[in-house]
Amino acid sequence: GAVVSQHPSRVICKSGTSVKIECRSLDFQATTMFWYRQFPKQSLMLMATSNEGSKATYEQGVEKDKFLINHASLTLSTLTVTSAHPEDSSFYICSASPLNRTRNNEQFFGPGTRLTVL
Amino acid sequence: LAKTTQPISMDSYEGQEVNITCSHNNIATNDYITWYQQFPSQGPRFIIQGYKTKVTNEVASLFIPADRKSSTLSLPRVSLSDTAVYYCLVGDRNGFQKLVFGTGTRLLVSP
C-alpha cells in the first residue's frame, strides 16, 4: 500500500515549451501533496505545498507563474513547468500525506521525474 | 523548523554496523525525528521515526538521547545495496507539515 506514482518518469523538451508532470496517490487519498526539486549531488528542495481544492503555497524564491500547480482531486496533483529553460533541468519529486496517517507527519514519495530541457 | 546537521559522507564495508549521527539542537517539544533513504534517481523512502529513547524496526534502529538534541541511525550489517543518501528530518507531529531536507549523509558500502 501507500504508493505514489509520477508520470512521466523522464522527459526531454525544447527550450520555451511547457511540461506537465503528474503525481498520483494510487491507493490512498491525500489532502496535501508536496513538490520538490533536486539537482545532481544536492538535497531535495521543497518548491511548494499543494492542497486539494485550494491554491498552492510556494516556497520563497519559487515563481508561481512558472511552476503551475493544480491539485484537483484527492489523488492527483500536477506540476506544469511553463516556458522551460535549460536551467529548469532537474529531478522533480512529489510526495503525498495520507488522510489516514499511521505515523506522524507521514509522507510517501513518488519515484521522481527527470526533466531535461535542451 | 529545526535545522539538522549530518556528516556529508561515510564509508563502510559489507557486514559492518554503520551509525549515522544527526544534530538537531533546536528541536521543539512536539517534533519527531524521521530518517529517509534515497537511492540515485529515486524518491526518498521512509526508514524509521522516533521521539525519544530507542526505536527498532526490521531495517534499522534509532537512538535518541534524553535531551533529544541529536539522534543516531544504526544500520546493522550493511550490504552493498545500502549505499545511498540518508536524510535526518525533524518535524511537528501534528498536521501536514512540510519536510525540510538537509544535506544528508552519502553512505558508500564497499565489498
CSV table of C-alpha atoms in Angstrom, one decimal:
chain,number,residue,atom,x,y,z
A,1,GLY,CA,0.0,0.0,0.0
A,2,ALA,CA,0.8,3.7,0.0
A,3,VAL,CA,2.2,4.0,-3.5
A,4,VAL,CA,2.8,7.3,-5.2
A,5,SER,CA,3.4,7.4,-8.9
A,6,GLN,CA,4.7,10.1,-11.2
A,7,HIS,CA,4.3,10.5,-14.9
A,8,PRO,CA,6.3,10.8,-17.0
A,9,SER,CA,9.4,9.3,-15.4
A,10,ARG,CA,11.6,11.3,-17.7
A,11,VAL,CA,11.0,13.9,-20.3
A,12,ILE,CA,13.1,15.9,-22.8
A,13,CYS,CA,11.8,19.1,-24.2
A,14,LYS,CA,12.9,22.1,-26.2
A,15,SER,CA,13.5,25.4,-24.5
A,16,GLY,CA,10.4,27.5,-24.4
A,17,THR,CA,7.9,24.7,-24.2
A,18,SER,CA,5.7,23.7,-21.2
A,19,VAL,CA,5.9,20.3,-19.5
A,20,LYS,CA,3.3,18.8,-17.2
A,21,ILE,CA,4.2,16.3,-14.5
A,22,GLU,CA,1.5,14.2,-12.8
A,23,CYS,CA,1.7,12.9,-9.2
A,24,ARG,CA,-0.9,10.3,-8.2
A,25,SER,CA,-1.5,8.6,-4.9
A,26,LEU,CA,-2.6,5.1,-6.1
A,27,ASP,CA,-4.2,3.5,-3.0
A,28,PHE,CA,-4.9,6.4,-0.6
A,29,GLN,CA,-6.3,9.8,-0.6
A,30,ALA,CA,-4.1,12.8,0.1
A,31,THR,CA,-5.3,16.2,1.1
A,32,THR,CA,-1.8,17.6,0.8
A,33,MET,CA,0.9,16.9,-1.7
A,34,PHE,CA,4.4,18.4,-1.9
A,35,TRP,CA,6.6,19.2,-4.9
A,36,TYR,CA,10.4,19.0,-4.6
A,37,ARG,CA,13.3,19.7,-7.0
A,38,GLN,CA,16.7,18.0,-6.7
A,39,PHE,CA,19.8,19.0,-8.7
A,40,PRO,CA,22.6,16.5,-9.1
A,41,LYS,CA,24.5,15.7,-5.9
A,42,GLN,CA,22.3,18.0,-3.9
A,43,SER,CA,19.5,17.6,-1.4
A,44,LEU,CA,15.8,17.9,-2.1
A,45,MET,CA,14.5,21.4,-2.1
A,46,LEU,CA,10.8,22.0,-1.4
A,47,MET,CA,9.1,24.0,-4.1
A,48,ALA,CA,5.5,24.2,-3.0
A,49,THR,CA,2.8,22.6,-0.9
A,50,SER,CA,-0.3,21.6,-2.8
A,51,ASN,CA,-3.7,21.4,-1.1
A,52,GLU,CA,-6.7,19.8,-2.7
A,53,GLY,CA,-9.2,22.4,-3.9
A,54,SER,CA,-7.1,25.5,-3.0
A,55,LYS,CA,-4.1,27.4,-4.3
A,56,ALA,CA,-0.7,26.0,-3.7
A,57,THR,CA,1.7,27.6,-1.2
A,58,TYR,CA,5.1,28.3,-2.8
A,59,GLU,CA,8.4,28.5,-1.0
A,60,GLN,CA,10.4,31.7,-1.2
A,61,GLY,CA,12.2,32.1,-4.5
A,62,VAL,CA,9.9,29.8,-6.4
A,63,GLU,CA,8.0,31.5,-9.2
A,64,LYS,CA,4.4,30.5,-9.0
A,65,ASP,CA,3.7,31.7,-12.6
A,66,LYS,CA,6.4,29.5,-13.9
A,67,PHE,CA,5.7,26.4,-11.8
A,68,LEU,CA,1.9,26.0,-12.0
A,69,ILE,CA,0.4,23.5,-9.5
A,70,ASN,CA,-3.1,22.1,-9.7
A,71,HIS,CA,-4.5,19.7,-7.1
A,72,ALA,CA,-7.9,18.9,-8.5
A,73,SER,CA,-8.6,15.7,-6.6
A,74,LEU,CA,-7.6,13.8,-3.5
A,75,THR,CA,-5.4,11.6,-5.6
A,76,LEU,CA,-3.8,13.8,-8.3
A,77,SER,CA,-1.6,16.9,-8.3
A,78,THR,CA,0.1,18.3,-11.4
A,79,LEU,CA,3.1,20.5,-11.8
A,80,THR,CA,3.5,22.4,-15.1
A,81,VAL,CA,6.8,23.9,-15.9
A,82,THR,CA,6.0,26.8,-18.2
A,83,SER,CA,8.4,28.1,-20.8
A,84,ALA,CA,11.0,25.7,-19.7
A,85,HIS,CA,14.7,26.7,-20.0
A,86,PRO,CA,17.9,24.6,-19.6
A,87,GLU,CA,18.3,25.8,-16.0
A,88,ASP,CA,15.0,24.1,-15.2
A,89,SER,CA,16.5,20.7,-16.0
A,90,SER,CA,16.3,18.8,-12.7
A,91,PHE,CA,14.8,15.8,-10.9
A,92,TYR,CA,11.3,16.7,-9.7
A,93,ILE,CA,9.8,14.6,-6.9
A,94,CYS,CA,6.4,14.7,-5.3
A,95,SER,CA,5.2,13.4,-2.0
A,96,ALA,CA,1.7,12.9,-0.5
A,97,SER,CA,0.4,12.9,3.0
A,98,PRO,CA,-2.4,10.3,3.5
A,99,LEU,CA,-5.7,11.4,5.1
A,100,ASN,CA,-5.5,8.4,7.5
A,101,ARG,CA,-1.9,8.6,8.7
A,102,THR,CA,-0.3,5.8,10.7
A,103,ARG,CA,2.8,7.8,11.5
A,104,ASN,CA,3.4,11.4,12.5
A,105,ASN,CA,3.8,13.7,9.6
A,106,GLU,CA,3.7,10.8,7.2
A,107,GLN,CA,4.6,11.4,3.6
A,108,PHE,CA,5.1,9.0,0.7
A,109,PHE,CA,7.3,9.9,-2.1
A,110,GLY,CA,7.0,9.3,-5.8
A,111,PRO,CA,9.8,7.9,-8.0
A,112,GLY,CA,10.6,11.3,-9.5
A,113,THR,CA,10.6,12.8,-13.0
A,114,ARG,CA,13.8,13.6,-14.7
A,115,LEU,CA,13.3,16.8,-16.8
A,116,THR,CA,15.9,17.7,-19.4
A,117,VAL,CA,15.4,21.0,-21.3
A,118,LEU,CA,17.5,21.4,-24.5
B,1,LEU,CA,11.5,24.1,11.7
B,2,ALA,CA,14.6,22.7,13.4
B,3,LYS,CA,17.7,22.6,11.3
B,4,THR,CA,19.7,19.3,11.1
B,5,THR,CA,23.4,18.7,10.7
B,6,GLN,CA,24.8,15.4,9.4
B,7,PRO,CA,28.2,14.3,8.1
B,8,ILE,CA,28.4,14.8,4.4
B,9,SER,CA,29.7,11.3,3.7
B,10,MET,CA,30.6,8.0,5.3
B,11,ASP,CA,32.4,4.9,4.1
B,12,SER,CA,31.9,1.3,5.3
B,13,TYR,CA,32.4,-2.3,4.3
B,14,GLU,CA,29.9,-5.1,3.9
B,15,GLY,CA,28.9,-6.7,7.1
B,16,GLN,CA,29.8,-3.8,9.4
B,17,GLU,CA,27.4,-1.8,11.5
B,18,VAL,CA,27.0,1.8,10.5
B,19,ASN,CA,26.0,4.6,12.8
B,20,ILE,CA,25.0,8.0,11.3
B,21,THR,CA,24.5,10.8,13.8
B,22,CYS,CA,22.4,13.9,13.2
B,23,SER,CA,22.4,17.1,15.3
B,24,HIS,CA,19.2,19.0,15.9
B,25,ASN,CA,19.9,21.4,18.7
B,26,ASN,CA,16.7,23.4,18.2
B,27,ILE,CA,14.3,20.5,18.3
B,28,ALA,CA,10.9,21.5,19.7
B,29,THR,CA,8.8,19.6,22.2
B,30,ASN,CA,6.3,18.4,19.5
B,31,ASP,CA,9.0,17.4,17.0
B,32,TYR,CA,9.5,13.9,15.8
B,33,ILE,CA,12.7,12.6,14.2
B,34,THR,CA,12.4,10.8,10.9
B,35,TRP,CA,15.1,9.2,8.7
B,36,TYR,CA,14.7,8.7,4.9
B,37,GLN,CA,16.9,6.7,2.5
B,38,GLN,CA,17.3,7.8,-1.1
B,39,PHE,CA,18.9,5.9,-4.0
B,40,PRO,CA,20.1,7.7,-7.1
B,41,SER,CA,17.2,8.8,-9.4
B,42,GLN,CA,14.6,7.7,-6.9
B,43,GLY,CA,12.3,9.3,-4.4
B,44,PRO,CA,13.2,9.1,-0.7
B,45,ARG,CA,12.0,6.1,1.3
B,46,PHE,CA,11.0,6.1,4.9
B,47,ILE,CA,13.3,4.2,7.2
B,48,ILE,CA,12.4,4.9,10.8
B,49,GLN,CA,10.8,7.5,13.1
B,50,GLY,CA,11.1,8.2,16.8
B,51,TYR,CA,10.5,10.7,19.6
B,52,LYS,CA,12.8,9.6,22.4
B,53,THR,CA,14.9,6.7,23.6
B,54,LYS,CA,15.2,3.8,21.2
B,55,VAL,CA,13.2,2.6,18.3
B,56,THR,CA,13.9,-0.5,16.3
B,57,ASN,CA,12.3,-2.0,13.1
B,58,GLU,CA,13.3,-4.6,10.7
B,59,VAL,CA,15.9,-2.5,8.9
B,60,ALA,CA,17.3,-0.1,11.5
B,61,SER,CA,17.5,1.3,15.0
B,62,LEU,CA,17.2,4.9,16.1
B,63,PHE,CA,18.8,6.1,19.3
B,64,ILE,CA,17.7,9.4,20.8
B,65,PRO,CA,19.3,10.7,24.0
B,66,ALA,CA,17.3,12.3,26.7
B,67,ASP,CA,17.9,15.9,25.6
B,68,ARG,CA,16.8,14.9,22.0
B,69,LYS,CA,19.4,17.3,20.5
B,70,SER,CA,20.8,14.5,18.4
B,71,SER,CA,19.9,11.2,17.1
B,72,THR,CA,21.8,8.2,15.7
B,73,LEU,CA,20.6,5.9,12.9
B,74,SER,CA,22.1,2.5,13.2
B,75,LEU,CA,22.2,0.1,10.3
B,76,PRO,CA,23.3,-3.4,11.3
B,77,ARG,CA,25.5,-5.4,9.0
B,78,VAL,CA,25.3,-3.2,5.9
B,79,SER,CA,25.4,-4.6,2.4
B,80,LEU,CA,26.3,-3.1,-0.9
B,81,SER,CA,22.6,-2.2,-1.5
B,82,ASP,CA,22.7,0.1,1.5
B,83,THR,CA,24.8,2.5,-0.5
B,84,ALA,CA,22.5,5.6,-0.6
B,85,VAL,CA,22.0,9.0,0.9
B,86,TYR,CA,20.4,9.1,4.3
B,87,TYR,CA,18.4,12.1,5.5
B,88,CYS,CA,17.5,13.1,9.0
B,89,LEU,CA,14.5,15.3,9.3
B,90,VAL,CA,12.7,16.9,12.3
B,91,GLY,CA,9.1,17.9,12.2
B,92,ASP,CA,6.0,18.6,14.2
B,93,ARG,CA,3.9,15.5,15.0
B,94,ASN,CA,0.7,17.4,14.1
B,95,GLY,CA,-0.8,18.3,10.8
B,96,PHE,CA,0.5,18.0,7.3
B,97,GLN,CA,3.8,19.7,7.8
B,98,LYS,CA,6.3,20.4,5.1
B,99,LEU,CA,9.6,18.5,5.3
B,100,VAL,CA,12.9,20.4,5.1
B,101,PHE,CA,15.7,18.2,3.9
B,102,GLY,CA,19.2,18.9,5.0
B,103,THR,CA,22.4,17.9,3.2
B,104,GLY,CA,22.0,14.2,4.0
B,105,THR,CA,24.8,11.7,4.5
B,106,ARG,CA,26.1,9.8,1.5
B,107,LEU,CA,27.0,6.3,2.6
B,108,LEU,CA,29.2,4.2,0.4
B,109,VAL,CA,29.4,0.5,1.3
B,110,SER,CA,32.4,-1.4,-0.3
B,111,PRO,CA,33.0,-5.1,-0.7
